[in-house]
Amino acid sequence: MMDYTMFKELVNDRFMDYMPEEYKKGRVSINKVNKINGSKDGLSIYQENDKGAPTIYVDDMYEKFKHNDDLEATLKEFADIYVKAVEKMPPIPISLLEDGAKDKIYMVIINTESNKDILKDAPHREVNDTSVIYRIMVSDDEKGIGSALITNYIAEEMGMNEEQLFKLAAENTPKLFPPVVKPMSQVIFGMLTENGGMPKDVAEQVVDGMKGENELMWIITNNKGVSGAVNMIFEKNLHELSKGMGDDLYILPSSIHEVIAVPASMGDPEELAEMVLQVNTDVVDVSERLSNQVYHYDRDARKLSMATDTPNKSILNAVAEVELVYDKEQKR
């Protein structure tokens, strides 16, 4: 089997052979693309006067090639994928002078240690062992959410610093992606009955013991279920939940998409952190991991802080109008 280095060289040399004639004058470029918790080799084709081009990944091509052992079929398939990506690529608003562009800026949260390459080129704000970064939505339809990372260059083009981006994103994020706080029993019930699975009355019996006043596990996410973990830094979400439980909270980072809140009296944070590590290792895809640590929300101080500082740190093997809880550390 051809190794990855040789495969990448062949892709660089031969990919254009499988593209339609109108692309032939373009230039193939393969560059490292920083992704959440890692990087990939991104391939783009740049035409003269193009302001942008979609990216597909050589890594994905190689995985396909390893399965079919057919270089020609692989290149043809991904050439077709690239053409479709060009056709679907939405325009990316760069200038905040464009109508409505300011309203599309929102925040997501990622692990700090595992995303240094992204963070060095993007305005961000550290929150415990994670960092808030900013994105601008360019599409939201049945195919999913299309967005672009706001890099230092784009922020400069917009004429905005990190503080301005933070305030704007703090206002926009709950509007674009309304927060959702729901009991784990509701999530499990939905999973059991999804796509005509278990009958509802049977599912009710399964989750019955988890329901009611003694419900101990709550999911914090957003209405899309995408990049919803950032909602743990919004004061209102945690305070109302802790008030209802009559207890402080431990926050378990399930993924970049959601976190799990439990009453602080439920268990030892070190043991909970071991559970988080195990789930990250066994279940959560590397690209979606947020942290191996556990956080503590103090309902009296109304502050989110680190509850653990375990050795297993690697996840790879304030705004007046919108109250947030975080230890304020800004970076640009």
Short mmCIF file of C-alpha atoms in Angstrom, two decimals:
data_model
loop_
_atom_site.label_atom_id
_atom_site.label_comp_id
_atom_site.label_asym_id
_atom_site.label_seq_id
_atom_site.Cartn_x
_atom_site.Cartn_y
_atom_site.Cartn_z
CA MET A 1 0.00 0.00 0.00
CA MET A 2 1.28 3.45 -0.96
CA ASP A 3 2.27 5.57 2.05
CA TYR A 4 0.64 8.91 2.77
CA THR A 5 3.58 11.09 1.69
CA MET A 6 3.74 9.56 -1.76
CA PHE A 7 -0.05 9.66 -2.05
CA LYS A 8 -0.11 13.38 -1.28
CA GLU A 9 2.52 14.05 -3.94
CA LEU A 10 0.50 12.13 -6.53
CA VAL A 11 -2.65 14.04 -5.60
CA ASN A 12 -0.80 17.32 -6.04
CA ASP A 13 0.47 16.25 -9.47
CA ARG A 14 -2.62 14.52 -10.86
CA PHE A 15 -5.72 15.97 -9.25
CA MET A 16 -6.28 18.53 -12.01
CA ASP A 17 -6.42 15.71 -14.59
CA TYR A 18 -9.82 14.78 -13.16
CA MET A 19 -11.29 18.27 -12.99
CA PRO A 20 -13.57 19.78 -15.69
CA GLU A 21 -11.96 21.88 -18.40
CA GLU A 22 -13.00 25.21 -16.86
CA TYR A 23 -10.79 24.48 -13.84
CA LYS A 24 -7.64 23.61 -15.82
CA LYS A 25 -6.13 27.09 -15.56
CA GLY A 26 -6.32 26.99 -11.81
CA ARG A 27 -3.54 26.26 -9.36
CA VAL A 28 -3.70 23.35 -6.92
CA SER A 29 -2.58 24.23 -3.41
CA ILE A 30 -2.18 21.74 -0.55
CA ASN A 31 -1.61 23.33 2.83
CA LYS A 32 -1.91 22.42 6.48
CA VAL A 33 -5.35 23.46 7.75
CA ASN A 34 -5.79 23.85 11.49
CA LYS A 35 -8.90 22.03 12.66
CA ILE A 36 -10.33 21.73 16.16
CA ASN A 37 -7.92 19.54 18.16
CA GLY A 38 -5.74 18.77 15.14
CA SER A 39 -4.89 19.58 11.56
CA LYS A 40 -5.41 18.22 8.05
CA ASP A 41 -3.89 18.68 4.59
CA GLY A 42 -6.37 20.86 2.75
CA LEU A 43 -6.55 20.97 -1.05
CA SER A 44 -7.91 24.05 -2.84
CA ILE A 45 -7.87 25.18 -6.45
CA TYR A 46 -7.29 28.89 -6.97
CA GLN A 47 -8.36 30.65 -10.13
CA GLU A 48 -7.13 34.10 -11.14
CA ASN A 49 -9.02 36.87 -9.29
CA ASP A 50 -10.75 34.36 -7.00
CA LYS A 51 -11.39 35.72 -3.50
CA GLY A 52 -11.77 32.27 -2.05
CA ALA A 53 -12.02 28.58 -2.81
CA PRO A 54 -13.49 25.57 -1.00
CA THR A 55 -11.22 23.06 0.68
CA ILE A 56 -11.29 19.27 0.63
CA TYR A 57 -8.90 17.10 2.57
CA VAL A 58 -6.14 14.86 1.27
CA ASP A 59 -6.35 12.89 4.53
CA ASP A 60 -9.93 11.92 3.64
CA MET A 61 -8.85 10.93 0.14
CA TYR A 62 -6.16 8.69 1.58
CA GLU A 63 -8.64 6.95 3.90
CA LYS A 64 -10.84 6.27 0.86
CA PHE A 65 -7.83 5.02 -1.11
CA LYS A 66 -6.84 2.65 1.70
CA HIS A 67 -10.29 1.05 1.43
CA ASN A 68 -10.57 0.76 -2.36
CA ASP A 69 -6.87 0.64 -3.40
CA ASP A 70 -7.91 2.51 -6.58
CA LEU A 71 -6.12 5.83 -7.08
CA GLU A 72 -8.01 6.80 -10.23
CA ALA A 73 -11.44 6.14 -8.71
CA THR A 74 -10.47 8.06 -5.58
CA LEU A 75 -9.26 11.11 -7.48
CA LYS A 76 -12.33 11.11 -9.70
CA GLU A 77 -14.69 10.87 -6.72
CA PHE A 78 -13.03 13.75 -4.88
CA ALA A 79 -12.84 15.87 -8.03
CA ASP A 80 -16.62 15.54 -8.24
CA ILE A 81 -16.89 16.45 -4.56
CA TYR A 82 -14.77 19.55 -5.16
CA VAL A 83 -16.93 20.72 -8.08
CA LYS A 84 -20.07 20.37 -5.97
CA ALA A 85 -18.37 22.28 -3.14
CA VAL A 86 -17.63 25.17 -5.51
CA GLU A 87 -21.26 25.27 -6.61
CA LYS A 88 -22.51 25.35 -3.02
CA MET A 89 -19.89 27.72 -1.58
CA PRO A 90 -21.66 30.73 -0.04
CA PRO A 91 -20.16 34.22 -0.16
CA ILE A 92 -18.28 35.10 3.03
CA PRO A 93 -19.02 38.60 4.32
CA ILE A 94 -15.71 40.20 5.29
CA SER A 95 -16.79 43.78 5.90
CA LEU A 96 -18.99 44.67 8.84
CA LEU A 97 -20.35 47.44 6.66
CA GLU A 98 -22.46 44.81 4.91
CA ASP A 99 -26.05 44.73 6.11
CA GLY A 100 -26.64 42.19 8.85
CA ALA A 101 -23.04 40.97 9.10
CA LYS A 102 -22.64 42.11 12.70
CA ASP A 103 -25.64 40.03 13.69
CA LYS A 104 -23.96 36.84 12.43
CA ILE A 105 -20.92 36.88 14.73
CA TYR A 106 -21.08 34.26 17.48
CA MET A 107 -18.79 32.42 19.90
CA VAL A 108 -17.77 28.81 20.37
CA ILE A 109 -15.45 27.21 22.91
CA ILE A 110 -12.47 24.91 22.33
CA ASN A 111 -9.62 23.39 24.34
CA THR A 112 -6.73 25.84 24.74
CA GLU A 113 -3.76 23.49 24.94
CA SER A 114 -4.75 21.42 21.91
CA ASN A 115 -5.52 24.37 19.64
CA LYS A 116 -2.50 26.66 19.96
CA ASP A 117 -2.06 26.91 16.20
CA ILE A 118 -5.62 28.19 15.76
CA LEU A 119 -5.42 30.55 18.72
CA LYS A 120 -2.19 32.24 17.67
CA ASP A 121 -3.93 33.49 14.53
CA ALA A 122 -7.34 34.35 15.97
CA PRO A 123 -8.76 36.75 18.57
CA HIS A 124 -9.75 34.70 21.60
CA ARG A 125 -10.39 34.75 25.33
CA GLU A 126 -9.21 32.11 27.78
CA VAL A 127 -11.83 30.62 30.11
CA ASN A 128 -10.19 28.19 32.54
CA ASP A 129 -8.52 25.54 30.33
CA THR A 130 -10.63 26.45 27.29
CA SER A 131 -10.79 29.41 24.93
CA VAL A 132 -13.64 31.33 23.35
CA ILE A 133 -13.17 31.98 19.63
CA TYR A 134 -15.39 33.84 17.21
CA ARG A 135 -17.06 32.78 14.00
CA ILE A 136 -19.30 34.46 11.45
CA MET A 137 -22.27 32.54 10.08
CA VAL A 138 -22.53 32.51 6.30
CA SER A 139 -25.35 29.97 5.87
CA ASP A 140 -27.87 28.04 7.93
CA ASP A 141 -30.08 25.58 6.06
CA GLU A 142 -31.01 21.91 5.82
CA LYS A 143 -27.39 21.09 4.90
CA GLY A 144 -26.14 22.53 8.17
CA ILE A 145 -24.41 25.65 9.41
CA GLY A 146 -21.75 27.29 7.26
CA SER A 147 -19.36 29.60 9.09
CA ALA A 148 -15.88 31.09 8.95
CA LEU A 149 -13.38 31.54 11.77
CA ILE A 150 -12.65 35.19 12.51
CA THR A 151 -8.87 35.36 12.27
CA ASN A 152 -6.68 38.27 13.30
CA TYR A 153 -6.61 39.37 9.65
CA ILE A 154 -10.40 39.31 9.29
CA ALA A 155 -10.83 41.11 12.63
CA GLU A 156 -8.49 43.85 11.41
CA GLU A 157 -10.43 44.11 8.14
CA MET A 158 -13.58 44.48 10.22
CA GLY A 159 -11.94 47.06 12.45
CA MET A 160 -12.78 45.12 15.60
CA ASN A 161 -10.69 44.07 18.58
CA GLU A 162 -11.27 41.06 20.84
CA GLU A 163 -13.29 43.00 23.41
CA GLN A 164 -15.70 44.24 20.72
CA LEU A 165 -16.02 40.76 19.24
CA PHE A 166 -16.72 39.29 22.66
CA LYS A 167 -19.48 41.77 23.47
CA LEU A 168 -21.09 41.31 20.07
CA ALA A 169 -20.85 37.51 20.16
CA ALA A 170 -22.22 37.41 23.72
CA GLU A 171 -25.33 39.20 22.49
CA ASN A 172 -25.70 37.25 19.24
CA THR A 173 -24.97 33.69 20.35
CA PRO A 174 -28.14 33.15 22.43
CA LYS A 175 -30.20 34.69 19.61
CA LEU A 176 -28.68 32.62 16.81
CA PHE A 177 -28.46 29.43 18.89
CA PRO A 178 -30.93 29.61 21.79
CA PRO A 179 -29.57 27.74 24.83
CA VAL A 180 -31.20 24.49 25.89
CA VAL A 181 -31.03 23.04 29.39
CA LYS A 182 -32.79 19.68 29.59
CA PRO A 183 -32.79 16.65 31.89
CA MET A 184 -30.82 13.59 30.85
CA SER A 185 -33.99 11.50 31.11
CA GLN A 186 -35.47 13.54 28.27
CA VAL A 187 -32.39 12.92 26.14
CA ILE A 188 -32.44 9.17 26.83
CA PHE A 189 -36.19 9.00 26.15
CA GLY A 190 -35.65 10.66 22.78
CA MET A 191 -32.83 8.24 21.92
CA LEU A 192 -34.94 5.20 22.85
CA THR A 193 -37.96 6.28 20.79
CA GLU A 194 -36.05 7.77 17.86
CA ASN A 195 -36.99 6.54 14.36
CA GLY A 196 -39.77 4.33 15.63
CA GLY A 197 -37.57 2.50 18.11
CA MET A 198 -38.85 1.57 21.55
CA PRO A 199 -42.59 2.18 22.21
CA LYS A 200 -43.10 5.36 24.22
CA ASP A 201 -44.79 3.63 27.14
CA VAL A 202 -41.88 1.21 27.49
CA ALA A 203 -39.34 4.05 27.20
CA GLU A 204 -41.23 5.93 29.91
CA GLN A 205 -40.75 2.99 32.26
CA VAL A 206 -37.03 2.83 31.47
CA VAL A 207 -36.40 6.49 32.32
CA ASP A 208 -39.02 6.81 35.06
CA GLY A 209 -36.49 6.39 37.85
CA MET A 210 -34.42 9.28 36.50
CA LYS A 211 -37.27 11.77 36.36
CA GLY A 212 -38.87 14.18 38.78
CA GLU A 213 -37.39 16.23 41.57
CA ASN A 214 -34.47 13.85 41.97
CA GLU A 215 -33.20 14.32 38.41
CA LEU A 216 -29.43 14.62 38.81
CA MET A 217 -28.00 15.03 35.31
CA TRP A 218 -28.79 17.93 33.00
CA ILE A 219 -27.59 18.65 29.47
CA ILE A 220 -26.54 22.20 28.58
CA THR A 221 -26.36 22.81 24.82
CA ASN A 222 -28.25 24.85 22.19
CA ASN A 223 -31.24 24.29 19.94
CA LYS A 224 -29.01 23.02 17.12
CA GLY A 225 -26.98 20.64 19.26
CA VAL A 226 -23.85 22.05 17.60
CA SER A 227 -21.04 23.87 19.46
CA GLY A 228 -23.38 24.31 22.41
CA ALA A 229 -20.81 23.78 25.21
CA VAL A 230 -20.11 27.53 25.19
CA ASN A 231 -23.41 27.98 27.04
CA MET A 232 -21.67 26.93 30.26
CA ILE A 233 -20.10 30.39 30.50
CA PHE A 234 -23.46 32.16 30.42
CA GLU A 235 -24.41 33.03 33.99
CA LYS A 236 -28.17 32.63 33.59
CA ASN A 237 -27.97 29.01 32.42
CA LEU A 238 -25.98 27.81 35.42
CA HIS A 239 -27.57 30.00 38.09
CA GLU A 240 -31.14 29.00 37.34
CA LEU A 241 -30.22 25.32 37.24
CA SER A 242 -28.25 25.46 40.49
CA LYS A 243 -31.07 27.38 42.17
CA GLY A 244 -33.54 24.70 41.12
CA MET A 245 -31.28 21.96 42.50
CA GLY A 246 -30.47 23.88 45.67
CA ASP A 247 -26.80 23.08 45.20
CA ASP A 248 -23.60 24.15 43.49
CA LEU A 249 -22.84 22.40 40.20
CA TYR A 250 -20.10 20.29 38.74
CA ILE A 251 -19.86 20.72 34.99
CA LEU A 252 -18.66 17.73 32.96
CA PRO A 253 -17.48 18.63 29.44
CA SER A 254 -19.18 16.01 27.29
CA SER A 255 -17.91 17.56 24.02
CA ILE A 256 -17.63 20.92 22.25
CA HIS A 257 -21.36 20.48 21.58
CA GLU A 258 -22.67 20.03 25.12
CA VAL A 259 -21.78 19.76 28.79
CA ILE A 260 -23.43 17.82 31.61
CA ALA A 261 -24.32 19.54 34.89
CA VAL A 262 -24.73 17.58 38.13
CA PRO A 263 -25.25 18.74 41.74
CA ALA A 264 -21.96 19.20 43.57
CA SER A 265 -23.14 16.82 46.29
CA MET A 266 -23.35 14.01 43.73
CA GLY A 267 -19.72 12.95 43.91
CA ASP A 268 -16.03 13.69 44.11
CA PRO A 269 -14.74 15.88 41.25
CA GLU A 270 -11.62 13.74 40.79
CA GLU A 271 -13.79 10.66 40.26
CA LEU A 272 -16.01 12.59 37.87
CA ALA A 273 -12.91 13.67 35.95
CA GLU A 274 -11.89 10.03 35.59
CA MET A 275 -15.30 9.38 34.05
CA VAL A 276 -14.90 12.31 31.65
CA LEU A 277 -11.49 11.02 30.58
CA GLN A 278 -12.88 7.55 29.99
CA VAL A 279 -15.77 8.83 27.89
CA ASN A 280 -13.43 11.07 25.87
CA THR A 281 -11.11 8.16 25.21
CA ASP A 282 -13.78 5.57 24.37
CA VAL A 283 -16.65 7.51 22.83
CA VAL A 284 -15.97 11.10 21.77
CA ASP A 285 -14.24 11.77 18.46
CA VAL A 286 -10.95 13.66 18.92
CA SER A 287 -12.25 16.60 16.86
CA GLU A 288 -15.16 17.07 19.31
CA ARG A 289 -13.38 16.76 22.67
CA LEU A 290 -13.38 19.81 24.92
CA SER A 291 -11.54 18.92 28.12
CA ASN A 292 -10.65 16.13 30.54
CA GLN A 293 -11.26 18.38 33.54
CA VAL A 294 -14.35 19.10 35.64
CA TYR A 295 -15.58 22.61 36.45
CA HIS A 296 -17.31 23.98 39.55
CA TYR A 297 -20.08 26.55 39.57
CA ASP A 298 -20.42 28.37 42.89
CA ARG A 299 -24.02 29.56 43.10
CA ASP A 300 -23.25 32.10 45.84
CA ALA A 301 -20.20 33.64 44.17
CA ARG A 302 -21.86 33.02 40.77
CA LYS A 303 -18.53 31.97 39.35
CA LEU A 304 -17.29 29.12 37.16
CA SER A 305 -13.84 27.74 38.00
CA MET A 306 -11.73 24.60 37.69
CA ALA A 307 -12.73 21.82 40.07
CA THR A 308 -9.87 19.54 38.96
CA ASP A 309 -6.38 19.84 37.55
CA THR A 310 -5.63 16.23 36.69
CA PRO A 311 -2.39 15.18 34.94
CA ASN A 312 -4.39 13.88 31.95
CA LYS A 313 -4.68 17.28 30.29
CA SER A 314 -4.22 16.24 26.68
CA ILE A 315 -7.47 15.56 24.87
CA LEU A 316 -5.65 14.15 21.87
CA ASN A 317 -4.48 10.05 22.87
CA ALA A 318 -17.49 40.38 31.36
CA VAL A 319 -20.32 41.97 29.65
CA ALA A 320 -22.87 43.98 31.69
CA GLU A 321 -25.79 43.41 29.33
CA VAL A 322 -25.17 39.67 29.09
CA GLU A 323 -23.91 38.22 32.37
CA LEU A 324 -21.16 35.64 31.98
CA VAL A 325 -18.99 33.75 34.42
CA TYR A 326 -15.32 33.32 33.68
CA ASP A 327 -11.88 34.27 34.92
CA LYS A 328 -11.20 37.15 32.58
CA GLU A 329 -8.06 36.65 30.52
CA GLN A 330 -7.99 38.29 27.13
CA LYS A 331 -5.65 37.56 24.28
CA ARG A 332 -5.24 38.91 20.77
#
